[in-house]
Amino acid sequence: MSLAERLRSGERRALAKAITLIESTRADHREQADALLTALMPATGHALRLGISGVPGVGKSTFIEAFGLLLLSRGHRVAVLTIDPSSTLSGGAILGDKTRMEKLSMDTRAFIRPSPSSGTLGGVAEKTREAMLLCEAAGYDIVIVETVGVGQSETAVAGMTDLYLLLQLPNAGDDLQAIKKGVMELADLVVINKADLDPGAAMRAQAQITSALRLLPAHAASVPRVLQVSALRADGIEALWAALGTLRSDRQASGAWQHKRREQSLAWLWERIQAGLRQAFMGAPGMAQQLAAATAEVRDGRTPASTAARQLLAAFQLRSNS
Amino acid sequence: MSLAERLRSGERRALAKAITLIESTRADHREQADALLTALMPATGHALRLGISGVPGVGKSTFIEAFGLLLLSRGHRVAVLTIDPSSTLSGGAILGDKTRMEKLSMDTRAFIRPSPSSGTLGGVAEKTREAMLLCEAAGYDIVIVETVGVGQSETAVAGMTDLYLLLQLPNAGDDLQAIKKGVMELADLVVINKADLDPGAAMRAQAQITSALRLLPAHAASVPRVLQVSALRADGIEALWAALGTLRSDRQASGAWQHKRREQSLAWLWERIQAGLRQAFMGAPGMAQQLAAATAEVRDGRTPASTAARQLLAAFQLRSNS
């Protein structure tokens, strides 16, 4: 059987191998990966794509474990992917700990894959998008993409998922951080975890976050709901799943769901074209030296930036044509 | 005398002609413009570059008139440039009215130039940056770049000026709009105009905006001051000019001023390179059709976006090399 067939039949090892293939930087692997992805495309797109983020300490692993187990009990198959740009340095901050999501990772109906451990955020995000397609083709009908609050990774995750869940602690001030970073604008639903530890604080956080969400223009049409859960006690997880189901069916009925997917795909296309053009430009013969010289000229105010850019572009096109 | 010499000697018609030259899209004009700009670079960089924005109705023209006249009385020469992306459609919303800044426009020590009336925001911003350099070479030691709140024009203006002034009305809610749009984060100083109309409201607005500014991470190091003025009565304009002077000398002493200029130039360089690469890509023979086909493939979920991007890039490089 081909890798595509084994993957389609739900073989976890084939899925793992296919993800390793798309993560490879070798040109022949890349060609195989493109062929594999294109062959599998008709089998993709049917899953619920769910983004989850929250700062370290919010209880993300415990939450995904409790949530994932509920989904399995409802007959779903769950894949968990991770975007952690810091893993390039640390060797995998999020999933370095093998004891994370212990029950979920032992269940054959779940598939957990750590973040690609090299590349820029753009590159890591691309691999994760492709891994998501592979998981869908392998029959996982719920794909969770999680991230920690590092740089722009939340925006990347929100750009590839249908619904984006923001986990918050019942701390005053935690919500302010999320507003400041612009993450609150991405959220389709906010979940206050560890609500059992201090019910009063959780209530206050719920009210505060709700008012904060009302201020944001991203939510002018409808303000995201704020729910309280305790992942450790598996409290509130069913209500959360019901709320996600309502969001999904409402948006599918209005067409907003499908529209968002199309927009995400086109944005992804352009992001990769821009990245590829930049790479071709930087890699052109002699460009490194010329760019360094132009950068110094511009930095020191000897050449206007627009003139330097035109000269570099002319040199790039001349070399490309020679 | 050459155009460069006439411009350097402060001849306003030469400056106007030079700006028309940089705004031209003809290739030979562009070459002349690049040569002119490069020749003039040593004479640039000494001016105070001041960005000013505010929603329609805030009294921007009245403010710039009062502020500009004060600057002239202090021995300065003032240039006022405008970025108004909407002028492409409207034929110049901001400066369409010839009666704007009547006294300032009649003074020979001032130079007022409307927004380029065609092009994308990126293109308009590039022309304005270049026009700013020309004004500096012509001896204007204060260059004001104003914009209305259209799209991303505020970010473009903040990216080319030393200090960014946000004009606000003494209305509750006006400050919220600015926070929502992200403009409050750009401000180095906030000016409440028309403070004489309702002193109580102006006081409340000052307090509200100050608390709002404290929340923003962009201002973690130091919170921008909020001043009250009445441009119509020329009240508070001198205090504002003193506050700008303090900001300038503090930042020049710390090196932050020079650092910001270098960063702005390098960001401009990269922005133009990216725009040029995109233009070369879009203009490659046959690319329009191929891109349209790929876009449909991706939108309909038949080809992964990353695969489509790689195919388009390969076709682009093949054509460039043929």
XYZ file of C-alpha atoms in Angstrom:
644
model
C 0.000 0.000 0.000
C 1.165 3.538 -0.707
C 1.784 5.961 2.121
C -1.357 7.847 1.100
C -3.465 4.678 1.286
C -2.033 3.633 4.655
C -2.645 7.135 5.970
C -6.224 7.166 4.644
C -6.881 3.828 6.374
C -6.037 5.538 9.681
C -2.641 3.975 10.343
C -0.986 6.220 12.917
C 2.556 5.305 11.892
C 1.811 6.312 8.304
C 0.489 9.666 9.522
C 3.605 10.221 11.641
C 5.800 9.335 8.664
C 3.881 11.671 6.352
C 4.312 14.554 8.806
C 8.040 13.830 8.980
C 8.070 13.957 5.185
C 6.420 17.395 5.005
C 8.790 18.646 7.691
C 11.847 17.633 5.677
C 13.774 20.361 3.903
C 15.176 18.040 1.206
C 14.009 18.989 -2.287
C 13.007 15.423 -3.263
C 11.072 15.020 -0.004
C 9.376 18.323 -0.690
C 8.232 17.076 -4.106
C 6.899 13.854 -2.613
C 5.180 15.864 0.120
C 3.482 18.145 -2.408
C 2.288 15.136 -4.400
C 1.013 13.450 -1.233
C -0.810 16.558 -0.033
C -2.424 17.182 -3.396
C -3.561 13.535 -3.613
C -5.071 13.765 -0.126
C -6.805 17.136 -0.569
C -10.236 15.650 -1.424
C -10.169 13.840 1.936
C -9.497 17.032 3.911
C -11.586 19.935 5.138
C -14.228 18.003 7.072
C -12.702 18.364 10.526
C -13.330 20.982 13.167
C -10.132 23.015 13.423
C -9.745 24.379 16.918
C -7.050 26.783 18.088
C -6.176 26.910 21.774
C -3.784 29.277 23.486
C -2.977 30.471 26.943
C 0.053 31.558 28.913
C 2.213 28.981 30.716
C 0.534 28.017 33.975
C -3.004 28.404 32.688
C -3.358 24.620 32.606
C -3.360 24.047 28.867
C -2.274 20.383 29.000
C -4.786 19.491 31.688
C -7.473 21.281 29.716
C -6.674 19.578 26.415
C -6.503 16.201 28.191
C -9.939 16.643 29.794
C -11.446 18.120 26.634
C -9.872 15.485 24.393
C -11.119 12.613 26.552
C -14.648 14.030 26.424
C -14.416 14.211 22.633
C -13.209 10.585 22.416
C -16.093 9.484 24.630
C -18.442 11.167 22.142
C -17.019 9.091 19.313
C -14.630 11.658 17.851
C -11.009 11.166 16.852
C -8.726 13.922 18.068
C -5.386 15.188 16.768
C -3.342 17.686 18.778
C -0.680 19.744 16.993
C 1.505 22.394 18.540
C 3.073 25.624 17.351
C 5.927 26.614 19.604
C 8.476 28.839 17.873
C 10.577 28.770 21.045
C 11.122 25.030 20.568
C 13.771 25.888 17.973
C 15.871 27.069 20.889
C 14.694 24.867 23.723
C 14.173 21.644 21.796
C 10.440 21.648 22.461
C 9.254 23.586 25.461
C 5.618 22.580 25.260
C 5.831 18.874 24.602
C 9.267 18.160 26.034
C 7.518 16.722 29.028
C 6.399 13.233 28.037
C 3.909 13.079 30.883
C 1.776 15.796 29.333
C -1.735 14.606 28.399
C -0.909 11.123 29.625
C -4.289 9.445 29.069
C -4.938 11.155 25.763
C -1.540 10.241 24.360
C -2.072 6.551 25.228
C -5.432 6.358 23.476
C -5.249 5.016 19.919
C -8.086 7.336 18.847
C -5.894 10.343 19.601
C -2.803 11.582 17.816
C -0.409 14.045 19.435
C 2.456 15.662 17.587
C 4.927 18.178 18.996
C 5.890 21.422 17.270
C 8.387 21.296 14.400
C 11.627 22.098 16.180
C 13.259 24.279 13.561
C 12.388 27.138 11.273
C 10.867 30.577 11.479
C 7.348 31.055 12.779
C 6.180 31.262 9.150
C 7.872 27.964 8.358
C 6.586 26.250 11.503
C 3.083 27.512 10.776
C 3.263 26.169 7.216
C 4.285 22.710 8.437
C 1.498 22.751 11.002
C -1.089 23.722 8.387
C 0.074 20.834 6.215
C 0.130 18.435 9.182
C -3.442 19.478 9.910
C -4.480 18.464 6.383
C -2.748 15.096 6.833
C -4.558 14.509 10.148
C -7.876 15.275 8.480
C -7.127 12.856 5.658
C -6.270 10.230 8.293
C -9.772 10.546 9.698
C -9.273 12.834 12.690
C -12.440 14.889 12.765
C -11.225 17.301 15.436
C -7.817 18.899 15.049
C -6.570 21.018 17.938
C -3.687 23.407 17.312
C -2.269 24.729 20.555
C 0.294 27.419 21.194
C 1.900 29.315 24.032
C 1.978 33.069 24.042
C 5.232 33.541 22.170
C 5.498 36.360 19.641
C 2.961 36.108 16.874
C 2.172 32.424 17.254
C -1.389 33.145 18.406
C -2.103 35.024 15.197
C -0.673 32.133 13.184
C -2.920 29.639 14.996
C -6.017 31.824 14.659
C -5.199 32.068 10.939
C -5.468 28.326 10.427
C -8.364 27.324 12.663
C -12.138 27.644 12.563
C -12.574 28.577 16.203
C -10.062 30.055 18.568
C -10.238 29.405 22.295
C -8.362 31.610 24.715
C -7.617 30.093 28.128
C -7.378 32.601 30.972
C -6.686 32.408 34.682
C -9.156 33.952 37.116
C -6.641 36.714 37.858
C -7.334 40.366 37.513
C -4.735 41.620 35.074
C -4.473 38.425 33.078
C -7.167 39.719 30.749
C -5.338 43.014 30.345
C -2.268 41.176 29.128
C -4.375 39.433 26.512
C -5.931 42.714 25.371
C -2.534 44.369 25.152
C -1.131 41.568 23.057
C -4.124 41.626 20.732
C -4.991 38.003 21.532
C -8.394 38.894 22.940
C -9.391 40.126 19.477
C -8.710 36.699 18.014
C -10.838 34.779 20.492
C -14.110 33.175 19.482
C -14.577 31.956 23.045
C -12.765 32.702 26.301
C -12.389 29.976 28.907
C -11.523 30.778 32.507
C -9.723 27.701 33.761
C -9.142 26.764 37.425
C -12.423 28.486 38.236
C -12.880 26.121 41.209
C -9.874 27.544 43.076
C -11.542 30.890 43.749
C -15.139 31.083 42.521
C -15.399 34.772 43.457
C -12.331 35.703 41.441
C -13.582 33.631 38.508
C -16.908 35.479 38.550
C -15.143 38.833 38.589
C -12.806 37.754 35.781
C -15.788 36.617 33.728
C -17.458 40.019 34.095
C -14.237 41.944 33.415
C -13.338 39.951 30.341
C -16.867 40.264 29.000
C -16.690 44.062 29.273
C -13.250 44.070 27.732
C -14.457 41.975 24.791
C -17.306 44.433 24.198
C -14.780 47.206 23.558
C -12.988 45.395 20.778
C -14.006 46.217 17.206
C -13.262 42.633 16.125
C -16.279 41.610 18.180
C -18.634 44.376 17.101
C -21.022 41.898 15.469
C -21.228 39.502 18.419
C -19.325 39.410 21.685
C -17.623 36.067 22.402
C -18.938 34.099 25.365
C -16.794 33.727 28.478
C -17.136 30.359 30.226
C -15.769 29.031 33.504
C -14.261 25.556 33.700
C -12.107 23.446 35.925
C -10.100 21.185 33.661
C -8.691 19.283 36.667
C -12.183 18.345 37.839
C -13.523 18.147 34.270
C -16.146 20.734 35.253
C -17.745 22.848 32.564
C -16.127 20.987 29.685
C -19.427 19.667 28.354
C -20.980 23.122 28.425
C -17.962 24.415 26.533
C -18.321 21.716 23.888
C -21.988 22.605 23.510
C -21.091 26.293 23.087
C -18.561 25.423 20.384
C -21.211 23.329 18.623
C -23.623 26.268 18.604
C -20.952 28.590 17.201
C -20.176 26.070 14.491
C -23.742 25.478 13.394
C -24.595 29.203 13.438
C -21.614 30.083 11.304
C -22.114 27.203 8.934
C -25.718 28.278 8.448
C -24.701 31.891 7.708
C -21.835 30.880 5.413
C -19.284 32.671 7.649
C -17.551 29.362 8.374
C -16.862 28.543 4.737
C -15.959 32.152 3.959
C -13.323 32.186 6.731
C -11.750 28.990 5.412
C -11.434 30.405 1.915
C -9.935 33.638 3.230
C -7.465 31.668 5.355
C -6.336 29.614 2.357
C -5.810 32.685 0.191
C -3.930 34.504 2.963
C -1.745 31.422 3.358
C -1.062 31.366 -0.388
C 0.098 34.992 -0.344
C 2.119 34.612 2.813
C 4.052 31.744 1.211
C 4.537 33.612 -2.080
C 5.947 36.609 -0.206
C 8.224 34.392 1.879
C 9.404 32.564 -1.248
C 10.129 35.793 -3.132
C 12.086 37.094 -0.171
C 14.077 33.866 -0.001
C 14.848 33.973 -3.747
C 15.932 37.591 -3.396
C 18.182 36.954 -0.396
C 19.671 33.881 -2.050
C 20.559 35.515 -5.392
C 24.311 35.410 -6.203
C 26.140 38.313 -4.646
C 22.990 39.666 -3.021
C 24.213 39.174 0.551
C 27.141 41.555 0.046
C 25.124 44.045 -1.988
C 22.351 44.052 0.591
C 24.815 44.622 3.420
C 26.340 47.568 1.560
C 22.931 49.063 0.763
C 21.803 48.601 4.357
C 24.812 50.565 5.606
C 24.187 53.315 3.015
C 20.550 53.630 4.055
C 21.232 53.399 7.785
C 23.802 56.168 7.581
C 21.549 58.393 5.489
C 23.683 58.399 2.339
C 21.083 56.819 0.029
C 17.301 57.099 0.290
C 15.744 53.748 1.149
C 13.495 53.777 -1.916
C 16.458 54.392 -4.240
C 18.459 51.600 -2.598
C 15.491 49.252 -2.913
C 15.146 50.023 -6.629
C 18.866 49.394 -7.185
C 18.748 46.065 -5.336
C 15.649 44.986 -7.235
C 17.231 45.904 -10.567
C 20.346 43.874 -9.664
C 18.148 40.931 -8.619
C 16.216 40.937 -11.885
C 19.384 41.338 -13.951
C 20.954 38.315 -12.221
C 17.764 36.313 -12.558
C 17.801 37.021 -16.283
C 21.463 36.221 -16.896
C 21.418 76.311 -12.288
C 20.442 72.682 -11.921
C 17.179 71.693 -10.271
C 19.155 70.491 -7.249
C 20.910 73.844 -6.870
C 17.708 75.849 -7.275
C 16.040 73.614 -4.719
C 18.950 73.974 -2.287
C 18.768 77.743 -2.602
C 15.218 77.551 -1.288
C 13.324 78.248 -4.503
C 9.799 77.063 -3.886
C 9.029 76.428 -7.548
C 12.053 74.157 -7.815
C 10.869 72.197 -4.782
C 7.392 71.852 -6.274
C 8.899 70.699 -9.567
C 11.149 68.162 -7.806
C 8.178 66.699 -5.950
C 6.292 66.394 -9.238
C 9.337 64.578 -10.626
C 9.429 62.002 -7.791
C 5.687 61.504 -8.137
C 6.017 60.644 -11.829
C 5.748 57.010 -12.837
C 7.812 57.409 -16.023
C 11.012 55.348 -15.942
C 13.258 58.212 -17.083
C 11.726 60.535 -14.495
C 12.298 57.866 -11.887
C 15.985 57.698 -12.799
C 16.319 61.468 -12.601
C 14.459 61.458 -9.286
C 16.797 58.841 -7.822
C 19.833 60.834 -8.944
C 18.365 64.021 -7.505
C 17.508 62.410 -4.173
C 20.924 60.809 -3.827
C 22.640 64.119 -4.618
C 20.543 65.890 -1.998
C 20.911 63.284 0.770
C 23.757 65.105 2.564
C 21.471 68.127 2.955
C 18.678 66.108 4.577
C 18.024 64.743 8.040
C 18.294 67.965 10.039
C 14.603 68.790 10.244
C 12.086 67.907 12.904
C 9.682 65.441 11.315
C 6.283 65.726 12.902
C 3.298 63.470 12.240
C -0.186 64.777 12.961
C -3.433 62.883 12.727
C -6.974 63.184 13.877
C -10.432 62.328 12.654
C -12.335 64.741 10.397
C -13.870 67.472 12.532
C -11.099 67.545 15.114
C -9.844 70.825 13.668
C -6.657 69.661 12.013
C -6.364 72.533 9.525
C -7.022 75.177 12.169
C -4.479 73.502 14.429
C -1.764 73.272 11.765
C -2.423 76.880 10.775
C -2.049 78.152 14.370
C 0.911 75.871 15.087
C 2.628 76.695 11.777
C 2.255 80.457 12.303
C 3.824 80.138 15.756
C 6.744 78.224 14.235
C 7.230 80.879 11.535
C 7.238 83.594 14.213
C 10.029 81.676 15.955
C 12.146 81.798 12.820
C 11.403 78.314 11.487
C 10.491 77.318 7.954
C 7.581 74.884 7.796
C 6.576 72.330 5.181
C 3.223 70.544 5.390
C 2.738 67.290 3.484
C -0.352 65.132 3.473
C -1.050 61.430 3.217
C -4.600 60.825 2.191
C -5.124 57.462 0.493
C -8.759 58.393 -0.076
C -7.655 61.211 -2.376
C -7.169 58.611 -5.094
C -10.927 58.356 -5.183
C -12.060 61.800 -4.137
C -9.384 63.835 -5.878
C -8.003 65.085 -2.581
C -10.324 65.142 0.373
C -7.987 66.890 2.793
C -6.574 69.670 0.700
C -9.298 69.959 -1.883
C -10.516 73.036 -0.039
C -8.235 75.895 -1.086
C -9.209 77.943 1.938
C -7.495 75.518 4.321
C -4.600 77.081 6.266
C -5.134 80.365 4.482
C -2.497 82.452 6.256
C 0.074 79.691 6.333
C -0.290 78.937 2.628
C 0.256 82.594 1.740
C 3.474 82.896 3.716
C 6.618 82.379 1.646
C 8.358 80.674 4.583
C 5.814 77.869 4.450
C 5.330 75.178 1.825
C 2.133 73.177 1.608
C 1.713 70.196 -0.689
C -1.368 68.009 -1.031
C -1.314 64.210 -0.987
C -0.247 62.357 -4.123
C -3.585 61.590 -5.722
C -2.887 58.131 -7.058
C -1.315 54.904 -5.911
C -1.603 52.470 -3.059
C -0.969 53.586 0.519
C 2.540 52.103 0.215
C 3.186 54.093 -2.940
C 1.733 57.310 -1.520
C 3.825 56.869 1.632
C 6.978 56.374 -0.444
C 6.371 59.574 -2.385
C 5.705 61.452 0.845
C 8.935 60.162 2.416
C 10.838 61.325 -0.633
C 9.026 64.678 -0.671
C 10.018 65.079 2.995
C 13.695 64.652 2.053
C 13.306 67.252 -0.700
C 11.703 69.722 1.735
C 14.594 69.212 4.159
C 17.140 69.815 1.406
C 15.232 72.984 0.503
C 15.825 74.305 4.013
C 12.519 73.562 5.743
C 13.545 72.673 9.287
C 10.118 71.504 10.377
C 8.246 69.040 8.188
C 4.694 68.196 9.192
C 3.066 65.108 7.699
C -0.642 65.056 8.352
C -3.195 62.353 7.720
C -6.828 61.580 8.300
C -7.891 58.376 9.940
C -8.168 56.255 6.827
C -6.986 52.661 6.932
C -3.354 52.295 7.846
C -2.287 55.831 6.983
C -1.560 56.678 10.638
C 0.930 53.821 10.873
C 2.585 55.005 7.667
C 2.924 58.544 9.024
C 4.254 57.371 12.405
C 6.779 55.270 10.480
C 8.316 58.303 8.793
C 8.248 60.945 11.533
C 10.215 61.637 14.722
C 7.223 62.589 16.830
C 3.611 61.703 16.339
C 0.846 63.956 17.575
C -2.679 62.670 17.943
C -5.453 65.282 17.936
C -8.536 64.357 19.900
C -11.869 65.986 20.646
C -12.977 66.437 24.254
C -15.627 63.749 23.719
C -15.973 60.664 25.819
C -15.633 57.812 23.364
C -13.288 59.558 20.953
C -10.324 58.141 22.900
C -11.826 54.658 22.737
C -11.954 54.834 18.959
C -8.272 55.717 18.901
C -7.395 52.832 21.224
C -9.411 50.425 19.129
C -7.704 51.479 15.950
C -4.261 51.201 17.538
C -3.515 54.887 16.896
C -3.127 55.655 20.604
C -0.116 53.333 20.668
C 1.616 55.419 18.020
C 1.201 58.741 19.818
C 4.137 60.559 21.378
C 1.796 63.296 22.530
C -1.971 63.627 22.608
C -3.578 67.014 22.025
C -7.165 67.703 23.021
C -8.318 70.400 20.642
C -11.361 72.681 21.113
C -10.771 72.471 24.864
C -12.348 75.938 25.267
C -15.773 74.738 24.145
C -16.358 72.631 27.265
C -13.543 72.881 29.836
C -15.120 70.220 32.063
C -15.318 67.706 29.242
C -11.741 68.514 28.225
C -10.532 67.812 31.781
C -12.356 64.493 31.869
C -11.004 63.554 28.432
C -7.481 64.406 29.586
C -7.809 62.109 32.617
C -9.433 59.313 30.608
C -6.874 59.389 27.837
C -4.019 59.466 30.346
C -5.324 56.292 32.031
C -5.851 54.664 28.666
C -2.299 55.469 27.595
C -0.958 53.867 30.807
C -2.489 50.542 29.750
C -0.679 50.356 26.444
C 2.553 48.345 26.303
C 3.973 50.725 23.686
C 4.138 53.335 26.444
C 5.509 51.123 29.207
C 8.730 53.168 29.435
C 7.054 56.572 29.601
C 3.435 57.608 29.237
C 2.828 60.320 26.609
C 1.603 63.669 27.893
C -1.935 64.808 27.149
C -2.315 68.546 26.546
C -5.338 70.786 26.053
C -5.354 73.425 23.337
C -7.727 75.656 21.471
C -6.336 76.038 17.983
C -9.012 78.593 17.084
C -7.914 80.879 19.944
C -4.253 79.815 19.613
C -4.391 78.765 23.285
C -1.896 76.186 24.542
C 0.088 76.047 21.292
C 3.232 77.485 22.889
C 3.081 74.972 25.743
C 2.714 72.212 23.182
C 5.743 73.423 21.256
C 7.740 73.481 24.508
C 6.639 69.902 25.290
C 7.762 68.752 21.837
C 11.113 70.454 22.389
C 11.622 68.588 25.670
C 10.761 65.271 24.021
C 13.208 65.990 21.248
C 16.138 66.970 23.465
C 15.556 64.051 25.859
C 15.507 61.532 23.028
C 18.454 63.063 21.252
C 20.445 62.884 24.491
C 19.567 59.208 25.007
C 20.208 58.283 21.371
C 16.615 57.061 20.954
C 15.987 59.755 18.334
C 18.816 58.640 16.038
C 18.006 54.954 16.641
C 14.402 55.474 15.570
C 15.486 57.196 12.349
C 17.800 54.338 11.411
C 15.097 51.758 12.145
C 12.608 53.721 10.056
C 15.000 53.839 7.093
C 15.676 50.110 7.241
C 11.978 49.301 7.575
C 11.333 51.506 4.554
C 14.043 49.696 2.584
C 12.459 46.325 3.291
C 8.956 47.511 2.653
C 10.007 48.731 -0.802
C 11.924 45.530 -1.569
C 8.886 43.430 -0.688
C 6.604 45.656 -2.757
C 9.015 45.492 -5.708
C 9.301 41.713 -5.548
C 5.541 41.413 -5.454
C 5.219 43.704 -8.444
C 7.835 41.729 -10.433
C 6.020 38.518 -9.559
C 2.594 39.811 -10.564
C 3.975 41.299 -13.772
C 5.809 38.168 -14.988
C 4.544 36.908 -18.388
C 1.545 34.636 -17.996
C 1.499 35.055 -14.215
C -1.899 36.759 -14.096
C -3.636 33.711 -15.619
C -1.606 31.210 -13.617
C -2.280 33.091 -10.397
C -6.003 33.239 -11.115
C -6.062 29.478 -11.728
C -4.047 28.750 -8.564
C -6.259 31.047 -6.528
C -9.351 29.149 -7.641
C -7.652 25.794 -6.859
C -6.713 26.948 -3.371
C -10.019 28.660 -2.626
C -11.932 25.533 -3.564
C -9.658 23.283 -1.512
C -8.237 21.291 -4.427
C -4.576 22.273 -3.875
C -2.884 23.137 -0.568
C -1.865 26.811 -0.493
C 1.780 25.999 0.198
C 1.949 23.646 -2.794
C 0.323 26.233 -5.056
C 2.757 28.881 -3.807
C 5.742 26.641 -4.585
C 4.425 25.967 -8.091
C 3.877 29.655 -8.799
C 7.323 30.551 -7.464
C 8.963 27.845 -9.574
C 7.163 29.167 -12.671
C 8.237 32.715 -11.835
C 11.884 31.749 -11.460
C 11.814 29.642 -14.624
C 10.456 32.594 -16.611
C 12.928 34.990 -15.038
C 15.731 32.669 -16.106
C 14.554 32.091 -19.645
